[in-house]
PDB file of C-alpha atoms in Angstrom:
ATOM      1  CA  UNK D 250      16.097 -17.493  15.167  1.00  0.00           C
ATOM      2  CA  UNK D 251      19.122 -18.191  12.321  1.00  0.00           C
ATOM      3  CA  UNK D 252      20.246 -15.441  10.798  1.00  0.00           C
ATOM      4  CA  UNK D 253      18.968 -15.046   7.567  1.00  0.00           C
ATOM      5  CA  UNK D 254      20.462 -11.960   4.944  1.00  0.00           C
ATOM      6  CA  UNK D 255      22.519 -10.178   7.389  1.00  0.00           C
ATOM      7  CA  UNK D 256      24.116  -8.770   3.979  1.00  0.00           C
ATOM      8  CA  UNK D 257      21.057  -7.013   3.315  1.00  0.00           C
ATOM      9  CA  UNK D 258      20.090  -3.796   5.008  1.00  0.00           C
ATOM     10  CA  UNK D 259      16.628  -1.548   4.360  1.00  0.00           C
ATOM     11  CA  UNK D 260      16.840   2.436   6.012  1.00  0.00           C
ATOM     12  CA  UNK D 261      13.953   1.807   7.726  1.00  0.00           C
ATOM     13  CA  UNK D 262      12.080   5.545   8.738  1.00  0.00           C
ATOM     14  CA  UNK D 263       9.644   3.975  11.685  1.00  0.00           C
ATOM     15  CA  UNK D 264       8.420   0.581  12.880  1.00  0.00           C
ATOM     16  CA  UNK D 265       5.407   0.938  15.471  1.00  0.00           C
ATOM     17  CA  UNK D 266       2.136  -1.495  16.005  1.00  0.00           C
ATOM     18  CA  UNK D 267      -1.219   0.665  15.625  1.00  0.00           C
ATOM     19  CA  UNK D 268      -4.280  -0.312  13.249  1.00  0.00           C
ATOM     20  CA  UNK D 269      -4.740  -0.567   9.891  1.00  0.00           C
ATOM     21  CA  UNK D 270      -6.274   3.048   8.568  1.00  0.00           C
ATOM     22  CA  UNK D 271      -6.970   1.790   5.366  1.00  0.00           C
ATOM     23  CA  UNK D 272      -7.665  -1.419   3.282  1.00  0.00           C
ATOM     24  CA  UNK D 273      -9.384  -4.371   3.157  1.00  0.00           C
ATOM     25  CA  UNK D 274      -8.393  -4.623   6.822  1.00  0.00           C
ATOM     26  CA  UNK D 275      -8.767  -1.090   7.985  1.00  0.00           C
ATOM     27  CA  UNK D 276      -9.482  -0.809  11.628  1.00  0.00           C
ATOM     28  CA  UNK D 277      -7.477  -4.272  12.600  1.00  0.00           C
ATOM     29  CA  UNK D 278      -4.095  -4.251  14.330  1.00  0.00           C
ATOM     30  CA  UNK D 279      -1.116  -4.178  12.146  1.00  0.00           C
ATOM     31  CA  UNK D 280       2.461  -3.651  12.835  1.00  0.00           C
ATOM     32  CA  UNK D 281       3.812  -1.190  10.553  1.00  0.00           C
ATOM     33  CA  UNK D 282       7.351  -1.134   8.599  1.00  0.00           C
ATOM     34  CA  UNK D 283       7.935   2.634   6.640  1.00  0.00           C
ATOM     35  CA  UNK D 284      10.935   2.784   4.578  1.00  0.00           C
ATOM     36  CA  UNK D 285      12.645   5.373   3.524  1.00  0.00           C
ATOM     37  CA  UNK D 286      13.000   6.670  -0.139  1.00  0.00           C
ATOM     38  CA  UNK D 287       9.842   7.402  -2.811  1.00  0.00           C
ATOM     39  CA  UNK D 288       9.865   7.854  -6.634  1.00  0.00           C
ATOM     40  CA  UNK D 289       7.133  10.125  -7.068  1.00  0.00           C
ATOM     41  CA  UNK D 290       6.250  13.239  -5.373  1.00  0.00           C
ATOM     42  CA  UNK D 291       2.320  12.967  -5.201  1.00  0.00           C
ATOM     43  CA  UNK D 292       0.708  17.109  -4.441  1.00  0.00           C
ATOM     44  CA  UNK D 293      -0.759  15.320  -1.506  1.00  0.00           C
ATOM     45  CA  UNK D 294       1.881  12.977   0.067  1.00  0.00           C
ATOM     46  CA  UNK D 295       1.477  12.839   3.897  1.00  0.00           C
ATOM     47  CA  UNK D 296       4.509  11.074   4.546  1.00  0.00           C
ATOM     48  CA  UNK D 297       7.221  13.905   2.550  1.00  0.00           C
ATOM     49  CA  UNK D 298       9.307  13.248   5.686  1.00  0.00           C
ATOM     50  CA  UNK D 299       9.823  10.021   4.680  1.00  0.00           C
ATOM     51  CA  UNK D 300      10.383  10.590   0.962  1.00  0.00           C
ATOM     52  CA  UNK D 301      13.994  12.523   1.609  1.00  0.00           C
ATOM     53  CA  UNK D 302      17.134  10.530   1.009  1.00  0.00           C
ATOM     54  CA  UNK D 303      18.382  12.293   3.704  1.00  0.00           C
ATOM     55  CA  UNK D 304      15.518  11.168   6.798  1.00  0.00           C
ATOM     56  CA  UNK D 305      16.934   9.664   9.892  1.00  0.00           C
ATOM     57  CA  UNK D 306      16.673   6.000   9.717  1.00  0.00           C
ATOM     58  CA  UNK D 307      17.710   2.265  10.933  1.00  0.00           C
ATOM     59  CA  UNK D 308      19.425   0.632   8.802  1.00  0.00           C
ATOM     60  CA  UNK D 309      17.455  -3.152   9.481  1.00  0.00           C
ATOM     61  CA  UNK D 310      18.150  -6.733   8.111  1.00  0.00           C
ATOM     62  CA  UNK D 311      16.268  -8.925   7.400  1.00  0.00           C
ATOM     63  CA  UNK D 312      16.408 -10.852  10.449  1.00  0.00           C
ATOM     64  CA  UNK D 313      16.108  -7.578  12.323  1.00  0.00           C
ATOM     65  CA  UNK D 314      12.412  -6.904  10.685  1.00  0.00           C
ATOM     66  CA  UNK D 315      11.296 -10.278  10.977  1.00  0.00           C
ATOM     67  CA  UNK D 316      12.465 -10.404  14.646  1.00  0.00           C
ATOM     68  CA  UNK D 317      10.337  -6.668  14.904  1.00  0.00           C
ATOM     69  CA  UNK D 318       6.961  -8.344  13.665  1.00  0.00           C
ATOM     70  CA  UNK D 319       7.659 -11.487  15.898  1.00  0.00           C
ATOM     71  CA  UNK D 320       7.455  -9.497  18.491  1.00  0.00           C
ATOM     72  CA  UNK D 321       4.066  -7.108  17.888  1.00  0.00           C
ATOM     73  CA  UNK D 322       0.859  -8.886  18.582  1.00  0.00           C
ATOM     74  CA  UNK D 323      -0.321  -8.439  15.687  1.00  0.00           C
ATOM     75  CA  UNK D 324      -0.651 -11.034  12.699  1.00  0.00           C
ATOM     76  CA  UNK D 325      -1.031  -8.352   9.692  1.00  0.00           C
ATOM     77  CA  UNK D 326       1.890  -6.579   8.232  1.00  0.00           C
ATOM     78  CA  UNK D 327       1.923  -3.502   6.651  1.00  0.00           C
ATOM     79  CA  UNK D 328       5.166  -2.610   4.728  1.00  0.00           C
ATOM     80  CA  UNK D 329       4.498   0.778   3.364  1.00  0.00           C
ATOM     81  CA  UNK D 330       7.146   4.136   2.927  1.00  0.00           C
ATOM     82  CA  UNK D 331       8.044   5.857   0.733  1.00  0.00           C
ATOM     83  CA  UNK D 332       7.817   2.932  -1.366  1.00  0.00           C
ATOM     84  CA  UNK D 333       8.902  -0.616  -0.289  1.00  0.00           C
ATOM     85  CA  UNK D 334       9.176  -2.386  -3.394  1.00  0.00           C
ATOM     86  CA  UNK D 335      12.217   0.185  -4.555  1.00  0.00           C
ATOM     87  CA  UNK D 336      14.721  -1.442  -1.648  1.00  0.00           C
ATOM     88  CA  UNK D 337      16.784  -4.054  -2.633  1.00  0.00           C
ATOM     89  CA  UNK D 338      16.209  -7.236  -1.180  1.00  0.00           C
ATOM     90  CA  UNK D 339      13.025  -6.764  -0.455  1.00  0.00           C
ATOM     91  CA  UNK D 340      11.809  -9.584  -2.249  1.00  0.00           C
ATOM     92  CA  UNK D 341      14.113 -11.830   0.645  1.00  0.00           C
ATOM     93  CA  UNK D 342      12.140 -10.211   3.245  1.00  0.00           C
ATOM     94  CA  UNK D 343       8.803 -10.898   2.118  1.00  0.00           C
ATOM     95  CA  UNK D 344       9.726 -14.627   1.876  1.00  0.00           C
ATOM     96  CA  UNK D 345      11.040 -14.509   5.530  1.00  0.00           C
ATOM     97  CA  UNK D 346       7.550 -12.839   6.438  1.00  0.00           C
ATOM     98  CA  UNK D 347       5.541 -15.139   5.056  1.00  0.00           C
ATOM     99  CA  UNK D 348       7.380 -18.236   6.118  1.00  0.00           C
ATOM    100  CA  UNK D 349       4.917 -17.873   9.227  1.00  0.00           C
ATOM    101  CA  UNK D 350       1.642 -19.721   7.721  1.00  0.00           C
ATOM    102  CA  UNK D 351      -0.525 -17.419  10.134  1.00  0.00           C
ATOM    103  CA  UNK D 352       1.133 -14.040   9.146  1.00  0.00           C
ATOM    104  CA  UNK D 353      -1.120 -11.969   6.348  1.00  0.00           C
ATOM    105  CA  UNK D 354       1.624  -9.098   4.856  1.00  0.00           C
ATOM    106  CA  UNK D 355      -0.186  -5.850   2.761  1.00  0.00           C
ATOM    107  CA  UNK D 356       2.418  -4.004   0.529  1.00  0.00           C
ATOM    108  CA  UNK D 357       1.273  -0.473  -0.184  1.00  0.00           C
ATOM    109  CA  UNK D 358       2.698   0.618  -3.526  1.00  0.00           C
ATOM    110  CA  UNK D 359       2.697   3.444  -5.609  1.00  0.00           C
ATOM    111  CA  UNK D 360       1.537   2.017  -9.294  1.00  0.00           C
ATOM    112  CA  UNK D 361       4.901   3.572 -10.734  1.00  0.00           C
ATOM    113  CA  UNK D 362       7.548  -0.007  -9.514  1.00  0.00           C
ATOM    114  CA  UNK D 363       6.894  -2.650 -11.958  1.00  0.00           C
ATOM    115  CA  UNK D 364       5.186  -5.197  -9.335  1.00  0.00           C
ATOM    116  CA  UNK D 365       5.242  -8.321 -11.317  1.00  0.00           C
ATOM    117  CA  UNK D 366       8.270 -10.114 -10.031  1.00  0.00           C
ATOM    118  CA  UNK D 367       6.716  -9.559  -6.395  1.00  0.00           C
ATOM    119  CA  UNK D 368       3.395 -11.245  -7.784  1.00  0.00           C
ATOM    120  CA  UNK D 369       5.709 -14.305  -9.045  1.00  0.00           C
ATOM    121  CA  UNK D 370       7.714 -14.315  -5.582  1.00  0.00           C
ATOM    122  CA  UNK D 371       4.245 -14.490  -3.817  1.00  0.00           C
ATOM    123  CA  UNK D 372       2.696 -16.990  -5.957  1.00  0.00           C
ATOM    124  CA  UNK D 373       6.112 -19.305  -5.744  1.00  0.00           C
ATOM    125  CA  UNK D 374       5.811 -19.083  -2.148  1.00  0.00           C
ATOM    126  CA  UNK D 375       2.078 -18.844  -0.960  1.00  0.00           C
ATOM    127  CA  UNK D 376       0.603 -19.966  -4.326  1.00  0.00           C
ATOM    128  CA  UNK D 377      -3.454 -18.718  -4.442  1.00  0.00           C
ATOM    129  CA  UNK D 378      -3.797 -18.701  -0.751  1.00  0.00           C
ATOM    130  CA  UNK D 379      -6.210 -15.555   0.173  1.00  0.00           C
ATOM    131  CA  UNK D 380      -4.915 -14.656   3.720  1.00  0.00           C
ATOM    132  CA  UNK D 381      -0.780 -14.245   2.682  1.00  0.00           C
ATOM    133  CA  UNK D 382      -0.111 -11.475   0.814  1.00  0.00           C
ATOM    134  CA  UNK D 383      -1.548  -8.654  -1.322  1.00  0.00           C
ATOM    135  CA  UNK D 384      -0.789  -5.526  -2.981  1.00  0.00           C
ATOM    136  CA  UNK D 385      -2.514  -1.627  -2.338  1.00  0.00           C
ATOM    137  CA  UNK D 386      -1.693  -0.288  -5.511  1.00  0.00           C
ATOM    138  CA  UNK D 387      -2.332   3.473  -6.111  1.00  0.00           C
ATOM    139  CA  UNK D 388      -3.701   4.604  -9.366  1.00  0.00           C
ATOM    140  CA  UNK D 389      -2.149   8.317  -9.593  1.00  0.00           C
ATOM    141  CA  UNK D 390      -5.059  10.220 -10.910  1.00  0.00           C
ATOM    142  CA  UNK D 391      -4.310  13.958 -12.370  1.00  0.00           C
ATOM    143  CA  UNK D 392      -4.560  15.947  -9.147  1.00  0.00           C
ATOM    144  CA  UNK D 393      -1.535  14.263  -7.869  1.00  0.00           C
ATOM    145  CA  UNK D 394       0.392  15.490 -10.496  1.00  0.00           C
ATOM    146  CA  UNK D 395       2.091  12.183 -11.328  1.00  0.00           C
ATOM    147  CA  UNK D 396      -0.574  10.364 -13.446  1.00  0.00           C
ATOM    148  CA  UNK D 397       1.978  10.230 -15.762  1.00  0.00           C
ATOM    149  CA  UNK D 398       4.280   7.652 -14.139  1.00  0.00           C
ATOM    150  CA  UNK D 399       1.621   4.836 -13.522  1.00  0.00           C
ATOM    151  CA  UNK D 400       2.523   1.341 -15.336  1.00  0.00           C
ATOM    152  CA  UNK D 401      -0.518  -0.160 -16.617  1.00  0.00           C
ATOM    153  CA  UNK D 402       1.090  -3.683 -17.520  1.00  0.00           C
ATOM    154  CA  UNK D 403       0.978  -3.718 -12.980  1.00  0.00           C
ATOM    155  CA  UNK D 404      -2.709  -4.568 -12.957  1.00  0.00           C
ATOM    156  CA  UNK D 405      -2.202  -7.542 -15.163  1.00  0.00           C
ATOM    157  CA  UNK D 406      -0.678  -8.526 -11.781  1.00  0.00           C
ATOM    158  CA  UNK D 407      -3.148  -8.201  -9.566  1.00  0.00           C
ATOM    159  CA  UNK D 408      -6.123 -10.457  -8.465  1.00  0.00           C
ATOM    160  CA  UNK D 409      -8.895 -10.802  -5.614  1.00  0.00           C
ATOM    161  CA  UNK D 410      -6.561 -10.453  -2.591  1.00  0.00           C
ATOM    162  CA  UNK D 411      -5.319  -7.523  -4.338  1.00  0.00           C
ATOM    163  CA  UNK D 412      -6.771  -3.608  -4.194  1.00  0.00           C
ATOM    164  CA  UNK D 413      -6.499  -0.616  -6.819  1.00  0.00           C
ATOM    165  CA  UNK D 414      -6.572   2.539  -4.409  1.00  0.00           C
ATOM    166  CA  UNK D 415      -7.737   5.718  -5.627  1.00  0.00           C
ATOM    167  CA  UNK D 416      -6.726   9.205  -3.984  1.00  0.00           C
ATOM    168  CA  UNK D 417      -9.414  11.569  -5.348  1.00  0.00           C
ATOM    169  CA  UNK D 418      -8.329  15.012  -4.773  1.00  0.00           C
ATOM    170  CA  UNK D 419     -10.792  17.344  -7.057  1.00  0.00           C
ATOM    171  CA  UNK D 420     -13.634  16.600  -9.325  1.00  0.00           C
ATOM    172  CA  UNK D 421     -11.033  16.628 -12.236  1.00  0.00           C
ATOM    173  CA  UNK D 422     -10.137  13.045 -11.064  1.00  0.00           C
ATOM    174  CA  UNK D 423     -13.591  11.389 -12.088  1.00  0.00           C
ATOM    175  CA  UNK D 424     -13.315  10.457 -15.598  1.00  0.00           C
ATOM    176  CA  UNK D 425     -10.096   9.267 -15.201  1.00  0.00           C
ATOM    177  CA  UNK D 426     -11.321   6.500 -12.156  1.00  0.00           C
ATOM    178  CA  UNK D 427     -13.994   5.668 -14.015  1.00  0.00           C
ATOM    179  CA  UNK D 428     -11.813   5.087 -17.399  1.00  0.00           C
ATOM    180  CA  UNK D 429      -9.027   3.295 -15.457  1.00  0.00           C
ATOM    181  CA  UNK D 430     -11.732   1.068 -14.015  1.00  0.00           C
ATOM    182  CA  UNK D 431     -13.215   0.086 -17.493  1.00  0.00           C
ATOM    183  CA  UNK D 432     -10.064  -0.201 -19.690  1.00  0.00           C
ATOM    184  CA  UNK D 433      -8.631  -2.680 -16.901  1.00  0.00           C
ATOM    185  CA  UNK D 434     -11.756  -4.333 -15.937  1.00  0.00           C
ATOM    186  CA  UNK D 435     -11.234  -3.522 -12.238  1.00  0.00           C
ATOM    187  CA  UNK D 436     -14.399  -4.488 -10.761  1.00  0.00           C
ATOM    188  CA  UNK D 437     -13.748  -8.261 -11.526  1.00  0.00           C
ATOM    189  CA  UNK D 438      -9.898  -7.968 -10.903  1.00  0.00           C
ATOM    190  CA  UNK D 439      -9.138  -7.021  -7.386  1.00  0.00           C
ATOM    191  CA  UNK D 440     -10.645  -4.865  -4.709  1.00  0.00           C
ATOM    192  CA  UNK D 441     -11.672  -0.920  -5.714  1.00  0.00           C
ATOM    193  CA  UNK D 442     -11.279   1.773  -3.080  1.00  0.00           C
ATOM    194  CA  UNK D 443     -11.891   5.385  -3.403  1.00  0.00           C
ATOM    195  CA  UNK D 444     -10.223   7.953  -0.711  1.00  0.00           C
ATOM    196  CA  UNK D 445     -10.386  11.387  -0.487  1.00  0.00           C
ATOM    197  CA  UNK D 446      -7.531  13.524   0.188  1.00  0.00           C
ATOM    198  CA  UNK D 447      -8.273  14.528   4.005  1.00  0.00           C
ATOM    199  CA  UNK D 448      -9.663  17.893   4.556  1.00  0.00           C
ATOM    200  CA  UNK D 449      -9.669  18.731   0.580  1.00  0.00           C
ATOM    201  CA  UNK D 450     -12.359  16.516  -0.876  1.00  0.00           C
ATOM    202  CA  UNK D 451     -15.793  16.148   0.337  1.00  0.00           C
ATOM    203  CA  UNK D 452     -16.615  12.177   0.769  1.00  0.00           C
ATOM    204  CA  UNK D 453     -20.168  12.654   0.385  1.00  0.00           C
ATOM    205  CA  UNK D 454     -19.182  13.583  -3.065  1.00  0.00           C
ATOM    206  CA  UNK D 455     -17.369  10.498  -4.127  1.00  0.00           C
ATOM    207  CA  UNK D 456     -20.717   8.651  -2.574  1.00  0.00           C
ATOM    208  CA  UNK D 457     -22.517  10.738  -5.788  1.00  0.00           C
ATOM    209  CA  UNK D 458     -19.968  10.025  -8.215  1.00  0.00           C
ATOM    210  CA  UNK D 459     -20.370   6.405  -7.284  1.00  0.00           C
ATOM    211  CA  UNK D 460     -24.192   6.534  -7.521  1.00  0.00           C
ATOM    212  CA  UNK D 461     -24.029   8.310 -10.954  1.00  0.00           C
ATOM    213  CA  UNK D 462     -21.750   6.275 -12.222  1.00  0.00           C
ATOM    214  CA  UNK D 463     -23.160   2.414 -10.619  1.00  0.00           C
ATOM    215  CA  UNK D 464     -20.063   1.345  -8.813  1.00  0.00           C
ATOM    216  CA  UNK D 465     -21.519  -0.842  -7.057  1.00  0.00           C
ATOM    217  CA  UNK D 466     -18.753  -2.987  -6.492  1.00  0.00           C
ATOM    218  CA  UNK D 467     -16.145   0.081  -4.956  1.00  0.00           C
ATOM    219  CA  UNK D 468     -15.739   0.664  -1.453  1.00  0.00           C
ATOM    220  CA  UNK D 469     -15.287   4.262  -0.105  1.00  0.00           C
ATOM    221  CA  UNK D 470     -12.722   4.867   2.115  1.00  0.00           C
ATOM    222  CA  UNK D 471     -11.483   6.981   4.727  1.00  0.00           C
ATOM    223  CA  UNK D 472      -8.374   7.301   6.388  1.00  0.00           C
ATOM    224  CA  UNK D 473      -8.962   5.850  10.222  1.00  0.00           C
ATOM    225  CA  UNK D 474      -6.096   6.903  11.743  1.00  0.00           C
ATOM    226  CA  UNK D 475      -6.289  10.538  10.607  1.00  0.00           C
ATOM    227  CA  UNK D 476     -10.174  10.869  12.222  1.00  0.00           C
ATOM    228  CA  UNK D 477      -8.666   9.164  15.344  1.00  0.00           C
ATOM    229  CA  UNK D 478      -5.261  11.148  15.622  1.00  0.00           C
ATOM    230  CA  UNK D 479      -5.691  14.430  13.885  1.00  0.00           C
ATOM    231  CA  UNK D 480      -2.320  15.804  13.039  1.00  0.00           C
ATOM    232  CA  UNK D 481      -0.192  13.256  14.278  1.00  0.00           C
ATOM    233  CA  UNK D 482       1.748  12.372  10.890  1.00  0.00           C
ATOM    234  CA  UNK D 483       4.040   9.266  12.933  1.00  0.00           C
ATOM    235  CA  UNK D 484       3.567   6.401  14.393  1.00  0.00           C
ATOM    236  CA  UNK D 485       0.061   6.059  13.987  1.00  0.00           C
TER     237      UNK D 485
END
C-alpha cells in the first residue's frame, strides 16, 4: 500500500479486534481504534485512563491505522477514545478508511466537537450511502456533570445512519431525554438509544420511563462487553 499522510500522527491508546458492545451493530465484530485525549470529564467515564495527556500511546499514521484494520477480519470500524474527532487529521483518515467500498466506520463522539465538517467529509466521499459511515453522538444529560458543554447545532448533522446515545445515570436525567428528544425531533432524525450507567441504574427502569413516556421508536441498550468481561476496562 502507498503511503498516504506519513506527516500526520494520532497517540493512539489501544487498537484490538473484539465486538461491538454497543450501537446499531452491537454484538458484531469490530476492530477498535481508542485515541488518546478527551474534552470533557463525564462522572461516569470508563475509559479515564485514556482521557490523560500523559497515557502511554503509539503515535500511528495514517497508513499505519489503515494497514491495522486491513489486517483484522472484521469489516466495521470503531474509532472511539477519548474523543476522535479532537485529533488533527482525522478527517484524512476517515477518507483512507472508507476508500474500501465494503468497510462500514462508527465514530463515537462526545456531543461537545462541532461534527459538521465530518458530516460534509462523509457526504463528499460516500454521499447517502447507509452502510459507510455514521456518528454515536452522546447527549450529556445532568448526571454526567457536563450537560453544559453539548452543541445543539451537531444534531442538525445527523440523519438515519446516525444515533443520539443517552447515558442515563439517575432519575434526574428523564426530563431532560425526553426534552432533548422533542426540541430536536429525534425520533425522525437518527437512531435513539438509552444506556444505563453499569451497576448504577436499574434498566428495567428506563423500560418504564419509555412506557410512560411512548418511545416507541428508542432502543434500550446495554453495554455487551461489560456483561461478557466484567471488569476488564481494555481491550475488550
Amino acid at each position: 500500500m502507498p503511503a498516504l499522510h506519513e506527516d500526520i500522527r494520532f497517540p493512539v491508546v489501544e487498537r484490538f479486534t473484539s465486538i461491538n458492545g454497543e450501537g446499531t451493530h452491537a454484538g458484531r465484530l469490530a476492530v477498535f481504534v481508542r485515541f488518546r485525549g478527551c474534552s470533557l470529564a463525564c462522572s461516569y467515564c470508563d475509559t479515564v485512563w485514556a482521557n490523560r495527556h500523559d497515557a502511554p500511546a503509539e503515535m500511528l499514521s495514517v497508513e499505519d491505522v489503515v494497514s491495522f484494520v486491513e489486517a483484522s477480519p472484521a469489516s466495521c470500524v470503531t474509532l472511539t477514545g477519548g474523543e476522535p474527532l479532537l485529533q488533527d487529521g482525522i478527517d484524512r483518515l476517515l477518507e483512507a478508511l472508507m476508500a474500501d467500498p465494503d468497510r462500514y466506520i462508527e465514530i463515537e463522539t462526545n456531543g461537545a466537537v462541532p461534527i459538521a465538517h465530518f458530516a460534509a467529509v462523509r457526504q463528499r466521499v460516500v454521499g447517502d450511502a447507509p452502510e459507510r459511515l455514521s456518528f454515536t453522538m452522546d447527549c450529556k444529560l445532568p448526571s454526567s456533570g457536563m450537560d453544559g458543554f453539548m452543541l445543539p447545532e451537531n444534531y442538525d448533522a445527523l440523519d438515519a445512519r446516525d444515533t443520539v446515545k443517552f447515558v442515563i445515570g439517575d432519575e434526574s436525567d428523564f426530563p431532560v431525554v425526553r426534552e432533548t428528544i422533542d426540541h430536536h425531533n429525534l425520533m425522525e432524525r437518527c437512531n435513539v438509544y438509552l444506556s444505563p450507567v453499569f451497576g448504577q441504574m436499574d434498566p428495567a427502569r428506563i423500560v418504564t420511563f419509555m412506557q410512560e413516556e411512548g418511545l416507541d421508536r428508542a432502543t434500550l441498550q446495554l453495554q455487551l462487553h461489560k456483561i461478557l468481561w466484567p471488569g476488564v476496562d481494555k481491550g475488550v
